[in-house]
Short mmCIF file of C-alpha atoms and ligand atoms in Angstrom, two decimals:
data_model
loop_
_atom_site.label_atom_id
_atom_site.label_comp_id
_atom_site.label_asym_id
_atom_site.label_seq_id
_atom_site.Cartn_x
_atom_site.Cartn_y
_atom_site.Cartn_z
CA UNK A 953 -1.02 58.15 -74.39
CA UNK A 954 -4.48 57.21 -74.11
CA UNK A 955 -7.61 59.57 -75.19
CA UNK A 956 -9.36 61.00 -72.66
CA UNK A 957 -13.01 59.15 -71.98
CA UNK A 958 -15.05 61.46 -72.71
CA UNK A 959 -14.15 62.38 -75.74
CA UNK A 960 -15.50 60.04 -78.91
CA UNK A 961 -13.08 57.82 -79.97
CA UNK A 962 -12.83 57.64 -84.27
CA UNK A 963 -12.57 53.91 -85.81
CA UNK A 964 -9.97 54.41 -88.22
CA UNK A 965 -11.60 55.02 -91.72
CA UNK A 966 -15.11 55.52 -90.76
CA UNK A 967 -14.80 59.42 -89.95
CA UNK A 968 -18.44 59.59 -88.94
CA UNK A 969 -18.57 56.38 -87.19
CA UNK A 970 -17.40 57.08 -83.46
CA UNK A 971 -17.95 55.08 -79.61
CA UNK A 972 -19.08 57.47 -77.20
CA UNK A 973 -18.20 54.88 -74.01
CA UNK A 974 -20.67 51.79 -74.85
CA UNK A 975 -22.42 53.54 -77.45
CA UNK A 976 -21.50 52.53 -81.67
CA UNK A 977 -22.72 56.44 -82.97
CA UNK A 978 -23.06 56.93 -86.33
CA UNK A 979 -23.12 60.83 -86.89
CA UNK A 980 -25.43 61.97 -83.71
CA UNK A 981 -27.26 58.98 -83.41
CA UNK A 982 -26.55 55.61 -80.96
CA UNK A 983 -26.34 52.56 -83.61
CA UNK A 984 -28.88 50.43 -81.05
CA UNK A 985 -31.60 53.09 -81.95
CA UNK A 986 -31.37 53.06 -85.01
CA UNK A 987 -31.65 49.68 -85.48
CA UNK A 988 -35.32 49.62 -83.10
CA UNK A 989 -36.51 52.62 -84.67
CA UNK A 990 -36.47 51.35 -88.47
CA UNK A 991 -35.95 47.19 -87.58
CA UNK A 992 -33.23 44.58 -88.52
CA UNK A 993 -31.34 43.42 -91.37
CA UNK A 994 -30.98 47.74 -91.66
CA UNK A 995 -28.12 49.72 -94.12
CA UNK A 996 -27.22 52.93 -92.13
CA UNK A 997 -25.59 55.30 -94.44
CA UNK A 998 -23.85 58.60 -93.44
CA UNK A 999 -24.45 61.33 -95.54
CA UNK A 1000 -21.48 63.29 -93.95
CA UNK A 1001 -19.52 60.49 -94.53
CA UNK A 1002 -20.59 60.80 -98.52
CA UNK A 1003 -19.98 64.57 -98.33
CA UNK A 1004 -16.92 63.74 -96.70
CA UNK A 1005 -15.83 61.75 -99.70
CA UNK A 1006 -17.61 64.42 -102.38
CA UNK A 1007 -15.48 66.94 -101.12
CA UNK A 1008 -12.40 65.16 -101.06
CA UNK A 1009 -12.82 64.00 -104.41
CA UNK A 1010 -13.21 67.87 -105.14
CA UNK A 1011 -10.27 68.88 -103.61
CA UNK A 1012 -8.04 66.55 -105.69
CA UNK A 1013 -9.54 67.89 -108.75
CA UNK A 1014 -9.13 71.65 -107.41
CA UNK A 1015 -8.77 73.37 -110.93
CA UNK A 1016 -7.96 70.50 -113.47
CA UNK A 1017 -9.70 68.83 -116.15
CA UNK A 1018 -10.66 65.84 -114.55
CA UNK A 1019 -14.54 65.19 -114.11
CA UNK A 1020 -16.17 62.89 -111.87
CA UNK A 1021 -17.95 60.06 -113.01
CA UNK A 1022 -19.55 57.74 -109.83
CA UNK A 1023 -20.23 54.60 -110.50
CA UNK A 1024 -23.47 53.45 -108.71
CA UNK A 1025 -22.80 49.74 -109.34
CA UNK A 1026 -21.69 50.37 -105.60
CA UNK A 1027 -24.56 51.96 -104.56
CA UNK A 1028 -27.52 52.59 -106.57
CA UNK A 1029 -29.89 54.37 -103.98
CA UNK A 1030 -31.69 56.96 -105.41
CA UNK A 1031 -30.92 59.56 -102.96
CA UNK A 1032 -27.31 58.70 -103.06
CA UNK A 1033 -27.72 59.58 -106.41
CA UNK A 1034 -29.32 62.90 -105.72
CA UNK A 1035 -26.50 64.18 -103.14
CA UNK A 1036 -23.78 63.30 -105.27
CA UNK A 1037 -25.67 64.67 -108.19
CA UNK A 1038 -26.14 67.94 -106.18
CA UNK A 1039 -22.03 67.55 -105.65
CA UNK A 1040 -22.03 68.23 -108.88
CA UNK A 1041 -20.78 64.37 -109.55
CA UNK A 1042 -21.67 62.63 -113.37
CA UNK A 1043 -22.61 58.82 -113.65
CA UNK A 1044 -20.97 55.72 -114.73
CA UNK A 1045 -23.89 52.95 -115.20
CA UNK A 1046 -23.38 49.14 -115.96
CA UNK A 1047 -27.17 48.66 -117.13
CA UNK A 1048 -30.15 50.19 -118.60
CA UNK A 1049 -31.87 49.76 -115.07
CA UNK A 1050 -29.20 52.26 -113.57
CA UNK A 1051 -29.19 54.18 -116.20
CA UNK A 1052 -32.85 54.31 -115.77
CA UNK A 1053 -31.77 55.15 -111.44
CA UNK A 1054 -29.76 58.45 -113.03
CA UNK A 1055 -32.42 59.87 -115.19
CA UNK A 1056 -35.13 59.17 -112.22
CA UNK A 1057 -32.54 60.59 -109.68
CA UNK A 1058 -32.63 64.36 -112.28
CA UNK A 1059 -29.11 63.46 -112.99
CA UNK A 1060 -28.38 64.87 -116.48
CA UNK A 1061 -27.54 62.16 -118.82
CA UNK A 1062 -24.64 64.37 -120.80
CA UNK A 1063 -22.46 63.29 -117.55
CA UNK A 1064 -23.29 60.10 -118.06
CA UNK A 1065 -20.78 57.11 -119.62
CA UNK A 1066 -22.16 53.08 -119.90
CA UNK A 1067 -20.19 50.86 -119.55
CA UNK A 1068 -20.22 47.18 -119.48
CA UNK A 1069 -19.27 44.07 -121.71
CA UNK A 1070 -22.88 42.76 -122.97
CA UNK A 1071 -24.92 46.66 -124.01
CA UNK A 1072 -28.15 45.00 -125.43
CA UNK A 1073 -30.20 47.06 -128.68
CA UNK A 1074 -32.16 47.92 -126.13
CA UNK A 1075 -29.68 49.57 -123.82
CA UNK A 1076 -28.23 51.39 -126.43
CA UNK A 1077 -31.19 52.52 -127.55
CA UNK A 1078 -31.98 54.23 -124.66
CA UNK A 1079 -28.26 55.56 -123.53
CA UNK A 1080 -28.43 57.83 -127.42
CA UNK A 1081 -32.23 58.73 -126.32
CA UNK A 1082 -31.12 59.59 -123.39
CA UNK A 1083 -28.03 61.49 -124.96
CA UNK A 1084 -25.10 59.69 -122.58
CA UNK A 1085 -21.95 61.66 -122.59
CA UNK A 1086 -20.18 58.73 -124.34
CA UNK A 1087 -21.06 54.01 -124.63
CA UNK A 1088 -17.65 52.45 -123.29
CA UNK A 1089 -17.37 49.57 -125.64
CA UNK A 1090 -15.70 46.93 -125.38
CA UNK A 1091 -15.39 44.53 -128.31
CA UNK A 1092 -15.48 45.33 -132.10
CA UNK A 1093 -18.75 43.18 -132.33
CA UNK A 1094 -20.40 45.38 -129.86
CA UNK A 1095 -18.71 48.38 -132.32
CA UNK A 1096 -21.31 47.21 -135.21
CA UNK A 1097 -24.37 46.65 -133.21
CA UNK A 1098 -23.89 50.33 -131.38
CA UNK A 1099 -23.40 51.13 -135.45
CA UNK A 1100 -26.97 49.41 -135.95
CA UNK A 1101 -29.07 51.23 -133.68
CA UNK A 1102 -27.68 54.51 -134.12
CA UNK A 1103 -28.08 53.99 -137.08
CA UNK A 1104 -31.77 53.41 -137.08
CA UNK A 1105 -32.35 55.76 -134.05
CA UNK A 1106 -30.33 58.25 -136.49
CA UNK A 1107 -29.10 59.30 -133.68
CA UNK A 1108 -24.73 59.59 -133.75
CA UNK A 1109 -23.06 57.48 -130.94
CA UNK A 1110 -20.57 58.70 -128.70
CA UNK A 1111 -17.99 55.86 -128.40
CA UNK A 1112 -14.54 55.00 -126.39
CA UNK A 1113 -12.96 52.11 -126.49
CA UNK A 1114 -12.12 50.23 -123.03
CA UNK A 1115 -9.14 49.49 -123.35
CA UNK A 1116 -7.35 46.14 -121.21
CA UNK A 1117 -3.46 47.15 -120.52
CA UNK A 1118 -2.90 43.55 -119.14
CA UNK A 1119 -1.61 45.01 -115.82
CA UNK A 1120 -1.84 43.49 -112.42
CA UNK A 1121 -3.90 45.49 -110.25
CA UNK A 1122 -3.22 42.93 -107.35
CA UNK A 1123 -6.02 42.74 -105.71
CA UNK A 1124 -9.09 39.86 -105.68
CA UNK A 1125 -8.82 37.81 -108.44
CA UNK A 1126 -12.71 38.20 -108.91
CA UNK A 1127 -12.10 42.33 -108.67
CA UNK A 1128 -9.27 41.87 -111.56
CA UNK A 1129 -10.71 43.58 -114.79
CA UNK A 1130 -7.22 44.67 -116.57
CA UNK A 1131 -5.36 41.21 -116.99
CA UNK A 1132 -5.06 39.80 -120.14
CA UNK A 1133 -7.43 36.50 -119.47
CA UNK A 1134 -10.27 38.95 -117.73
CA UNK A 1135 -13.10 39.11 -120.03
CA UNK A 1136 -13.35 43.49 -120.40
CA UNK A 1137 -12.20 44.98 -122.58
CA UNK A 1138 -10.15 44.95 -125.53
CA UNK A 1139 -6.24 43.96 -126.27
CA UNK A 1140 -4.35 46.68 -126.29
CA UNK A 1141 -2.81 45.21 -129.43
CA UNK A 1142 -5.67 44.89 -131.57
CA UNK A 1143 -6.98 48.42 -130.14
CA UNK A 1144 -5.41 50.77 -132.84
CA UNK A 1145 -7.21 48.15 -135.65
CA UNK A 1146 -11.08 49.17 -133.62
CA UNK A 1147 -10.41 52.52 -133.43
CA UNK A 1148 -9.68 52.92 -136.75
CA UNK A 1149 -12.97 50.63 -137.65
CA UNK A 1150 -14.77 53.10 -135.46
CA UNK A 1151 -13.75 55.65 -137.88
CA UNK A 1152 -15.07 53.56 -140.82
CA UNK A 1153 -18.60 53.31 -139.37
CA UNK A 1154 -20.87 56.81 -140.15
CA UNK A 1155 -23.21 56.81 -136.89
CA UNK A 1156 -20.10 56.28 -134.22
CA UNK A 1157 -18.21 59.41 -133.16
CA UNK A 1158 -15.14 58.71 -131.44
CA UNK A 1159 -15.28 60.13 -127.92
CA UNK A 1160 -12.54 58.88 -126.21
CA UNK A 1161 -9.87 55.96 -125.01
CA UNK A 1162 -11.57 54.12 -121.34
CA UNK A 1163 -9.69 51.17 -119.16
CA UNK A 1164 -10.93 50.40 -115.31
CA UNK A 1165 -7.71 47.74 -113.80
CA UNK A 1166 -10.18 46.39 -111.22
CA UNK A 1167 -11.44 46.96 -107.33
CA UNK A 1168 -10.38 47.71 -103.56
CA UNK A 1169 -7.08 48.86 -106.03
CA UNK A 1170 -4.55 49.66 -102.72
CA UNK A 1171 -1.11 50.90 -104.62
CA UNK A 1172 -0.47 54.05 -107.23
CA UNK A 1173 1.88 51.74 -109.29
CA UNK A 1174 -0.93 49.58 -111.17
CA UNK A 1175 -2.88 53.30 -112.47
CA UNK A 1176 -0.02 54.89 -113.29
CA UNK A 1177 1.63 51.33 -115.45
CA UNK A 1178 -2.18 51.50 -117.28
CA UNK A 1179 -1.97 55.15 -117.84
CA UNK A 1180 1.42 54.61 -119.72
CA UNK A 1181 0.09 52.30 -121.39
CA UNK A 1182 -2.77 53.89 -122.47
CA UNK A 1183 -1.26 56.98 -123.53
CA UNK A 1184 0.72 54.77 -125.86
CA UNK A 1185 -2.08 53.88 -127.28
CA UNK A 1186 -3.17 57.32 -127.40
CA UNK A 1187 -0.29 58.03 -129.74
CA UNK A 1188 -0.58 56.04 -132.24
CA UNK A 1189 -4.53 56.25 -132.57
CA UNK A 1190 -3.85 60.08 -132.91
CA UNK A 1191 -1.43 59.43 -135.48
CA UNK A 1192 -3.64 57.60 -137.45
CA UNK A 1193 -5.63 60.83 -137.95
CA UNK A 1194 -8.20 59.73 -135.14
CA UNK A 1195 -9.01 62.50 -131.97
CA UNK A 1196 -10.00 61.73 -128.81
CA UNK A 1197 -11.65 63.58 -126.15
CA UNK A 1198 -11.38 62.45 -123.16
CA UNK A 1199 -9.34 59.72 -120.77
CA UNK A 1200 -11.33 57.54 -118.68
CA UNK A 1201 -9.09 56.18 -116.22
CA UNK A 1202 -11.89 53.91 -114.28
CA UNK A 1203 -12.60 53.63 -110.57
CA UNK A 1204 -11.20 50.77 -108.37
CA UNK A 1205 -9.68 52.89 -105.48
CA UNK A 1206 -9.73 51.05 -102.20
CA UNK A 1207 -10.88 51.57 -99.06
CA UNK A 1208 -9.77 50.45 -96.03
CA UNK A 1209 -11.86 47.56 -94.46
CA UNK A 1210 -8.77 46.13 -91.90
CA UNK A 1211 -5.82 47.91 -92.16
CA UNK A 1212 -5.03 48.93 -95.47
CA UNK A 1213 -3.67 51.99 -95.88
CA UNK A 1214 -5.07 52.93 -99.83
CA UNK A 1215 -4.00 55.73 -101.46
CA UNK A 1216 -6.13 59.43 -100.88
CA UNK A 1217 -7.91 60.95 -103.72
CA UNK A 1218 -5.69 63.75 -104.02
CA UNK A 1219 -2.48 61.11 -104.74
CA UNK A 1220 -4.37 59.33 -106.87
CA UNK A 1221 -5.63 62.39 -108.76
CA UNK A 1222 -2.08 64.13 -107.79
CA UNK A 1223 -0.12 60.80 -109.28
CA UNK A 1224 -2.54 60.49 -112.84
CA UNK A 1225 -1.81 64.38 -113.57
CA UNK A 1226 2.08 64.49 -112.73
CA UNK A 1227 2.82 61.70 -114.93
CA UNK A 1228 0.19 62.71 -117.81
CA UNK A 1229 2.84 66.30 -117.06
CA UNK A 1230 5.59 64.19 -117.23
CA UNK A 1231 4.56 63.01 -120.94
CA UNK A 1232 3.66 66.42 -122.51
CA UNK A 1233 -0.46 65.18 -121.56
CA UNK A 1234 -1.28 67.84 -119.15
CA UNK A 1235 -3.79 69.35 -121.08
CA UNK A 1236 -6.16 66.00 -121.45
CA UNK A 1237 -9.75 66.00 -120.51
CA UNK A 1238 -9.87 63.21 -118.39
CA UNK A 1239 -12.65 60.93 -116.33
CA UNK A 1240 -12.87 59.13 -113.08
CA UNK A 1241 -15.69 56.71 -112.37
CA UNK A 1242 -14.84 55.81 -108.51
CA UNK A 1243 -17.78 53.85 -106.47
CA UNK A 1244 -16.08 52.13 -103.25
CA UNK A 1245 -14.30 54.80 -101.86
CA UNK A 1246 -17.71 57.86 -102.32
CA UNK A 1247 -18.95 55.43 -100.13
CA UNK A 1248 -17.73 52.17 -98.86
CA UNK A 1249 -16.92 53.29 -95.25
CA UNK A 1250 -19.97 55.36 -95.20
CA UNK A 1251 -22.23 52.69 -94.93
CA UNK A 1252 -23.11 49.73 -92.16
CA UNK A 1253 -25.29 46.32 -91.89
CA UNK A 1254 -27.19 46.63 -88.37
CA UNK A 1255 -28.37 43.30 -87.24
CA UNK A 1256 -29.86 41.43 -84.32
CA UNK A 1257 -28.14 38.33 -82.78
CA UNK A 1258 -30.91 35.39 -83.57
CA UNK A 1259 -29.00 32.30 -81.41
CA UNK A 1260 -25.67 31.63 -79.23
CA UNK A 1261 -25.20 28.73 -80.50
CA UNK A 1262 -21.86 26.36 -79.53
CA UNK A 1263 -20.88 23.40 -81.46
CA UNK A 1264 -18.38 21.04 -80.52
CA UNK A 1265 -15.53 22.88 -82.55
CA UNK A 1266 -16.85 26.91 -82.26
CA UNK A 1267 -18.66 29.11 -81.54
CA UNK A 1268 -21.05 30.80 -83.37
CA UNK A 1269 -23.83 34.08 -83.19
CA UNK A 1270 -26.46 33.68 -85.73
CA UNK A 1271 -27.32 37.26 -86.89
CA UNK A 1272 -30.21 38.04 -88.88
CA UNK A 1273 -28.67 39.56 -91.22
CA UNK A 1274 -27.32 36.52 -94.22
CA UNK A 1275 -25.66 36.36 -97.14
CA UNK A 1276 -28.53 37.46 -99.07
CA UNK A 1277 -27.79 40.71 -97.09
CA UNK A 1278 -24.22 41.50 -97.27
CA UNK A 1279 -22.30 39.16 -100.07
CA UNK A 1280 -19.20 39.91 -99.57
CA UNK A 1281 -17.84 37.58 -97.15
CA UNK A 1282 -19.52 34.87 -99.00
CA UNK A 1283 -17.90 35.95 -102.39
CA UNK A 1284 -14.78 37.32 -101.82
CA UNK A 1285 -13.52 35.76 -98.34
CA UNK A 1286 -13.87 40.17 -97.61
CA UNK A 1287 -13.25 40.83 -93.98
CA UNK A 1288 -15.20 43.24 -93.06
CA UNK A 1289 -14.95 44.52 -88.94
CA UNK A 1290 -17.81 43.69 -86.36
CA UNK A 1291 -19.08 45.85 -84.03
CA UNK A 1292 -21.29 45.45 -80.83
CA UNK A 1293 -23.54 48.30 -80.51
CA UNK A 1294 -23.84 49.03 -77.11
CA UNK A 1295 -20.45 47.33 -76.34
CA UNK A 1296 -20.07 44.72 -73.04
CA UNK A 1297 -17.53 44.72 -69.91
CA UNK A 1298 -15.98 41.31 -72.39
CA UNK A 1299 -16.24 38.98 -69.17
CA UNK A 1300 -18.30 36.94 -71.47
CA UNK A 1301 -15.97 37.09 -74.95
CA UNK A 1302 -15.61 34.17 -76.71
CA UNK A 1303 -13.98 33.92 -80.36
CA UNK A 1304 -17.46 33.69 -82.36
CA UNK A 1305 -18.41 33.31 -85.49
CA UNK A 1306 -20.57 35.38 -86.60
CA UNK A 1307 -23.14 33.94 -89.37
CA UNK A 1308 -26.78 33.89 -91.54
CA UNK A 1309 -29.48 31.52 -91.65
CA UNK A 1310 -29.83 30.49 -94.54
CA UNK A 1311 -28.87 26.97 -95.83
CA UNK A 1312 -25.30 27.63 -97.18
CA UNK A 1313 -22.02 26.66 -95.54
CA UNK A 1314 -20.56 29.99 -97.42
CA UNK A 1315 -23.31 31.99 -95.67
CA UNK A 1316 -21.41 34.15 -92.63
CA UNK A 1317 -20.28 37.59 -92.29
CA UNK A 1318 -17.23 37.20 -90.09
CA UNK A 1319 -14.88 34.56 -88.48
CA UNK A 1320 -12.94 34.45 -85.09
CA UNK A 1321 -13.97 37.27 -84.55
CA UNK A 1322 -13.25 38.32 -80.07
CA UNK A 1323 -16.83 39.50 -78.81
CA UNK A 1324 -18.25 39.13 -75.69
CA UNK A 1325 -22.71 38.52 -76.65
CA UNK A 1326 -25.79 37.56 -75.56
CA UNK A 1327 -28.91 37.15 -77.70
CA UNK A 1328 -30.93 40.06 -78.96
CA UNK A 1329 -27.78 42.43 -79.35
CA UNK A 1330 -27.22 44.79 -82.09
CA UNK A 1331 -24.06 44.26 -84.06
CA UNK A 1332 -22.72 46.88 -87.28
CA UNK A 1333 -20.91 45.42 -89.75
CA UNK A 1334 -18.56 48.38 -91.07
CA UNK A 1335 -17.69 49.28 -94.32
CA UNK A 1336 -21.04 47.71 -96.00
CA UNK A 1337 -21.81 51.02 -97.55
CA UNK A 1338 -20.36 49.87 -100.92
CA UNK A 1339 -21.55 46.44 -102.83
CA UNK A 1340 -23.49 45.67 -99.38
CA UNK A 1341 -27.52 46.54 -100.42
CA UNK A 1342 -26.55 46.64 -104.27
CA UNK A 1343 -26.04 42.64 -104.04
CA UNK A 1344 -28.53 42.00 -101.98
CA UNK A 1345 -31.14 39.46 -103.24
CA UNK A 1346 -34.38 36.99 -102.03
CA UNK A 1347 -32.62 33.95 -101.78
CA UNK A 1348 -33.95 31.89 -99.14
CA UNK A 1349 -37.47 33.72 -99.84
CA UNK A 1350 -35.92 36.67 -97.43
CA UNK A 1351 -37.19 39.73 -98.25
CA UNK A 1352 -34.16 42.87 -98.73
CA UNK A 1353 -32.99 45.46 -95.54
CA UNK A 1354 -34.50 48.44 -95.01
CA UNK A 1355 -32.27 51.59 -95.99
CA UNK A 1356 -31.58 54.47 -93.70
CA UNK A 1357 -29.47 57.92 -93.87
CA UNK A 1358 -28.59 59.68 -91.49
CA UNK A 1359 -27.60 63.62 -90.89
CA UNK A 1360 -26.68 64.80 -88.07
CA UNK A 1361 -29.83 63.95 -85.35
CA UNK A 1362 -32.16 62.87 -88.28
CA UNK A 1363 -32.69 59.96 -89.94
CA UNK A 1364 -34.19 59.24 -93.07
CA UNK A 1365 -35.83 56.58 -94.47
CA UNK A 1366 -34.50 55.92 -98.14
CA UNK A 1367 -35.43 52.14 -98.86
CA UNK A 1368 -38.42 50.85 -97.70
CA UNK A 1369 -38.48 47.33 -96.42
CA UNK A 1370 -39.26 44.79 -98.66
CA UNK A 1371 -41.98 42.84 -97.62
CA UNK A 1372 -43.09 38.72 -98.21
CA UNK A 1373 -46.12 40.23 -100.34
CA UNK A 1374 -43.53 42.23 -102.70
CA UNK A 1375 -41.81 39.14 -102.47
CA UNK A 1376 -44.46 36.77 -103.59
CA UNK A 1377 -46.11 39.23 -106.03
CA UNK A 1378 -44.63 38.76 -109.37
CA UNK A 1379 -45.17 35.07 -108.99
CA UNK A 1380 -48.37 33.15 -110.55
CA UNK A 1381 -49.77 30.18 -109.41
CA UNK A 1382 -49.82 27.54 -111.70
CA UNK A 1383 -52.94 27.65 -113.80
CA UNK A 1384 -51.96 24.51 -116.58
C1 PLP B 479 -16.77 48.80 -110.88
C2 PLP B 479 -16.48 49.94 -111.78
C3 PLP B 479 -16.11 51.18 -111.61
C4 PLP B 479 -15.81 51.41 -109.97
O1 PLP B 479 -15.20 50.61 -108.88
P1 PLP B 479 -14.95 50.52 -107.33
O2 PLP B 479 -14.00 49.69 -107.15
O3 PLP B 479 -16.07 51.35 -107.08
O4 PLP B 479 -14.52 52.42 -107.19
C5 PLP B 479 -15.24 51.83 -112.25
N1 PLP B 479 -15.73 51.88 -113.52
C6 PLP B 479 -16.12 49.79 -114.13
C7 PLP B 479 -16.09 50.51 -115.86
C8 PLP B 479 -17.05 49.57 -113.14
O5 PLP B 479 -17.59 48.22 -113.79
#
């Protein structure tokens, strides 16, 4: 049955992005209007979509002892952090810079976990001075380093060990982090010894245990396998007389880019809690660190078609966004949906590779897309709210895009477009 034409079409997986006739809408604003008002390339985030995701997690948790720690490497804009802080979320940071952002956003350091495979003395000291909930530690040498810094400061360090459970999350190899061959975490077989070492280091306080197996995970089994292995370890570690206050089960829940059907936050949380219950561990304090699934489908990248070009082999739409603005296609060969801001009648549709102007063959945003385009048209690259702007660079001396948050009919600039002056200011001309 076809929909009545006066009702907007929701794009699957994108609750606040609709097509009303020919016009692509982000909440109540046409994408084309945002592009002309703020310029392109432009990241646009739907406040409603972020809040829907935040609420889906809160509803999933209900009254259970599960605390949410947004992994801000997915999207670390201050306004986004403020939104999540207002919803009561804590944060998962992976650098001193991210910690500074969280504090700048006014969040409570007591809800911050500090992850990452190589924390410097300065980062450890900043975390301890701020009073973070926990440092997630990835090696025994890091344990010694944290113990030393904590001793120098006279601030005991709360620590969890990140365990590498050797499970395959069946996602892209670059975003699998819980395999034996990965640089992340401490092998399960060495974990018990590492905890014993923690107990001997006088400036450390054992807080919990941590695991994070990867990203864009679309099945529950890898999570449950990892949880089972963590629970086996918890049993061993506690029988050595070391008490673990929380189990941090990481993030990684996938989103729908194309036709994936990832579990919902409720299905994920329910499955974890049921497994905990089944193993007599239902009382455990759990932390979760979702990133992508909170913001991924709340954002789009708007760009304008600069040139349409046909070679002997194919048709190219060269747009004013590039791999420096959105790296996922170049880095992971990721597929993201591309929609015209104003659709045409299709009579001039061709199969285009949508590419940026950067001097790299890897600089493409979408391949073999059926589009009816003219130069000057605006395109929206969907699912760009996570690992989009956060990974942007200045390659080819391209200033980074502006960022806008849409709330109903209102739009607020939450990230200024970088200027060429911004880029040149930090460099010094030759003086020798
Ligand atoms: C990246 C990361 C996350 C978040 O992963 P998503 O796939 O964005 O949910 C959580 N925890 C740690 C330790 C991470 O490195």
